[in-house]
Coordinates of N, CA and C in Angstrom, one line a residue:
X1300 N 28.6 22.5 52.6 CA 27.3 22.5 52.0 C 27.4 22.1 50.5
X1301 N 28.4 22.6 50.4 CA 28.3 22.4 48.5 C 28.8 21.1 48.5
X1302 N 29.7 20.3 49.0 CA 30.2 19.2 48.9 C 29.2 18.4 49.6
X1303 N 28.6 17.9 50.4 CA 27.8 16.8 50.9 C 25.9 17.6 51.3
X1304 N 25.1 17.7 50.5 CA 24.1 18.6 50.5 C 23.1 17.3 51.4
X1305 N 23.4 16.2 52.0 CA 22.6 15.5 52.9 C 22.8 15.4 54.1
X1306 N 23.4 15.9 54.4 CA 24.3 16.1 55.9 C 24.3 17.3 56.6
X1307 N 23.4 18.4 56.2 CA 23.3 19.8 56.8 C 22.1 20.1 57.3
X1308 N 22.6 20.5 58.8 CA 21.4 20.9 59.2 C 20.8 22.3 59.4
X1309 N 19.4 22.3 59.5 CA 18.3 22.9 59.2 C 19.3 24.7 59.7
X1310 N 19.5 24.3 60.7 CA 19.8 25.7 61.8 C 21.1 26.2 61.1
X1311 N 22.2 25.1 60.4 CA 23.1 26.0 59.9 C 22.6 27.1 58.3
X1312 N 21.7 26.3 57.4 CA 21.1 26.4 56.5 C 20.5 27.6 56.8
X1313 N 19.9 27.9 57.9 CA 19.0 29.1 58.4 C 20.4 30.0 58.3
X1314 N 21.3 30.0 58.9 CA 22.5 30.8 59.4 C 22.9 31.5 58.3
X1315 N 23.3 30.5 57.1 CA 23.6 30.9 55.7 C 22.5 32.1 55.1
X1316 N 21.6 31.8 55.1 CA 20.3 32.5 54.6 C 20.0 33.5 55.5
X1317 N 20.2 33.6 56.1 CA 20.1 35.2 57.5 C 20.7 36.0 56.5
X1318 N 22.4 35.3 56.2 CA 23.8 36.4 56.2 C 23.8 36.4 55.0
X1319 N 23.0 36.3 53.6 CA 22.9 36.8 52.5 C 21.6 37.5 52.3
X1320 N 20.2 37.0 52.8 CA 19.2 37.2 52.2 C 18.6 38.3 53.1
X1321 N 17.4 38.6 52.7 CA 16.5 39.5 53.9 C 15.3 38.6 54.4
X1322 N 15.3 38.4 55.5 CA 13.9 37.3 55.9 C 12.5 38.4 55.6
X1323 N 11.8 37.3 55.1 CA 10.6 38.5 54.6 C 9.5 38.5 56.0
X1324 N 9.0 40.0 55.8 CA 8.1 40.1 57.2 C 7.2 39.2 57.6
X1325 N 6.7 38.7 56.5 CA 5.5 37.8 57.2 C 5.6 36.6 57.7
X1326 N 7.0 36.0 56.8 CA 7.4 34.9 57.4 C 7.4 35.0 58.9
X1327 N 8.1 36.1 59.5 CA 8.8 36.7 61.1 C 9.6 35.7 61.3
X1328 N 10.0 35.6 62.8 CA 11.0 34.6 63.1 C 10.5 33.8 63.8
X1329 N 9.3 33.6 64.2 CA 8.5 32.7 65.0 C 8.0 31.7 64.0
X1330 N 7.9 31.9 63.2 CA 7.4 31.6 61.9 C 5.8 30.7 62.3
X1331 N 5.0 31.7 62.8 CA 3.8 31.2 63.1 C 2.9 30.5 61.8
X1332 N 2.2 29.7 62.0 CA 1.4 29.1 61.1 C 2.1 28.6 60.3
X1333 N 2.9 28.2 59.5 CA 4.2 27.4 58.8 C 5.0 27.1 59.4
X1334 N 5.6 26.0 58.5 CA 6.8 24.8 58.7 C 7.9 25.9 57.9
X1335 N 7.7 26.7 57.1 CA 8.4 27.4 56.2 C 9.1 28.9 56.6
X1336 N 10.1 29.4 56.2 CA 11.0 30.5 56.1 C 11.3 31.0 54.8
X1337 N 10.8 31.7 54.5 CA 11.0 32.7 53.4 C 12.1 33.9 53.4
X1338 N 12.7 33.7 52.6 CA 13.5 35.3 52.6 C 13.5 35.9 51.3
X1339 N 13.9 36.9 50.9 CA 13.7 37.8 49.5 C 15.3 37.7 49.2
X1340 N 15.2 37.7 47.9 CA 16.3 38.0 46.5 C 16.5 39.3 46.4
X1341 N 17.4 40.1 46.1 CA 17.5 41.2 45.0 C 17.3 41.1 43.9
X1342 N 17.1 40.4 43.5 CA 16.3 40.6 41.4 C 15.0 40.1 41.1
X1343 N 14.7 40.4 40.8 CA 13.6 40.2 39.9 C 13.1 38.7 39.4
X1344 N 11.8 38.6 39.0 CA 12.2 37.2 38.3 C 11.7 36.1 39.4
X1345 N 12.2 35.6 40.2 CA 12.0 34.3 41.2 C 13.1 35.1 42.6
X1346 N 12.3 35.7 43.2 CA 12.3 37.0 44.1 C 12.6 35.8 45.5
X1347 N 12.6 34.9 46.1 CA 12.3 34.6 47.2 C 13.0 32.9 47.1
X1348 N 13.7 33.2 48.2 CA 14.3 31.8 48.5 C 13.3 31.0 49.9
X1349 N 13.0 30.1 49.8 CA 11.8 29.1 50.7 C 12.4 28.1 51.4
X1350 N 12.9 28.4 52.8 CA 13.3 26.6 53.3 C 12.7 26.5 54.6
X1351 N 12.8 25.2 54.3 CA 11.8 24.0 55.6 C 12.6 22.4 56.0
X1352 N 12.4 22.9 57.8 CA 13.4 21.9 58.1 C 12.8 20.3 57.6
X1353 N 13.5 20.0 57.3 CA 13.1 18.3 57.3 C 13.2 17.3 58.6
X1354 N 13.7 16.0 58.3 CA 14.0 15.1 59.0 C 15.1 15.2 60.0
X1355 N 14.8 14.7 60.9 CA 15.9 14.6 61.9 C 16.7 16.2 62.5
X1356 N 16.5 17.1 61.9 CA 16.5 19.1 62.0 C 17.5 19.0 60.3
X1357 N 17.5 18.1 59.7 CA 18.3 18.3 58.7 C 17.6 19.3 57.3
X1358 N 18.4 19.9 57.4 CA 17.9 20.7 55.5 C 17.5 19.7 54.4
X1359 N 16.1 19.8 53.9 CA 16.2 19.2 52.4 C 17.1 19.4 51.7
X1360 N 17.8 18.4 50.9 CA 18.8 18.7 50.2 C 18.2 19.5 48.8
X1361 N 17.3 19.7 47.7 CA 17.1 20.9 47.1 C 16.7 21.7 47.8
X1362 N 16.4 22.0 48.7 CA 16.3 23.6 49.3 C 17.5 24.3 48.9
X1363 N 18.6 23.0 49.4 CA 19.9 23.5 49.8 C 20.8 23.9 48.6
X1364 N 20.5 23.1 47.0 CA 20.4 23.6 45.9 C 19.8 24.9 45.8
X1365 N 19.0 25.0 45.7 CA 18.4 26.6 45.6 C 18.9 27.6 46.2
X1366 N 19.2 27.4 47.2 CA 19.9 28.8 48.5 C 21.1 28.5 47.9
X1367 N 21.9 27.5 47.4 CA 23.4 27.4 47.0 C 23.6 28.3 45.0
X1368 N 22.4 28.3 44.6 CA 22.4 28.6 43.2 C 21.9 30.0 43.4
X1369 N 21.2 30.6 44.4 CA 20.3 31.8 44.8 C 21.7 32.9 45.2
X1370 N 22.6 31.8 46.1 CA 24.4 32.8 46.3 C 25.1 33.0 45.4
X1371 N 25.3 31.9 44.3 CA 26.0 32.0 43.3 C 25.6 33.4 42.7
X1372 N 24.5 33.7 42.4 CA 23.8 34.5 41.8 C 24.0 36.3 41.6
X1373 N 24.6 36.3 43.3 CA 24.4 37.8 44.0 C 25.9 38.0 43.5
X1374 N 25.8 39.5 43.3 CA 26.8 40.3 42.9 C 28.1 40.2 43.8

């Protein structure tokens, strides 16, 4: 992911974001009424990381910036 950010798909990107983040309730996992998945941060500040699959099941590539800068981040 860090090396080629156009080439990842939506479902591994989800997998990443499970196993750091907490999915927030309302999102759920059905994710009724949105295209979007939300999960929460531990700090303060910009609380919530947001991804949505794109084209072909592939990850937006800044999504994939943000969830990659959002890991860096954590203790």
């Amino acid at each position: 992911m860090r090396t080629s950010r156009t080439n990842v798909r939506f479902s591994e990107l989800q997998l990443v974001c499970d196993f750091y983040f907490e999915r927030q309730e309302s999102a759920g996992k059905k994710r009724r009424g949105t295209s979007h998945i939300v999960y929460k941060t531990p700090w303060q500040g910009d609380p919530r990381v947001n991804i949505q699959e794109g084209r072909n099941g592939k990850a937006k590539p800044f999504q994939i910036r943000q969830v990659l800068a959002a890991i860096d981040r954590l203790p």
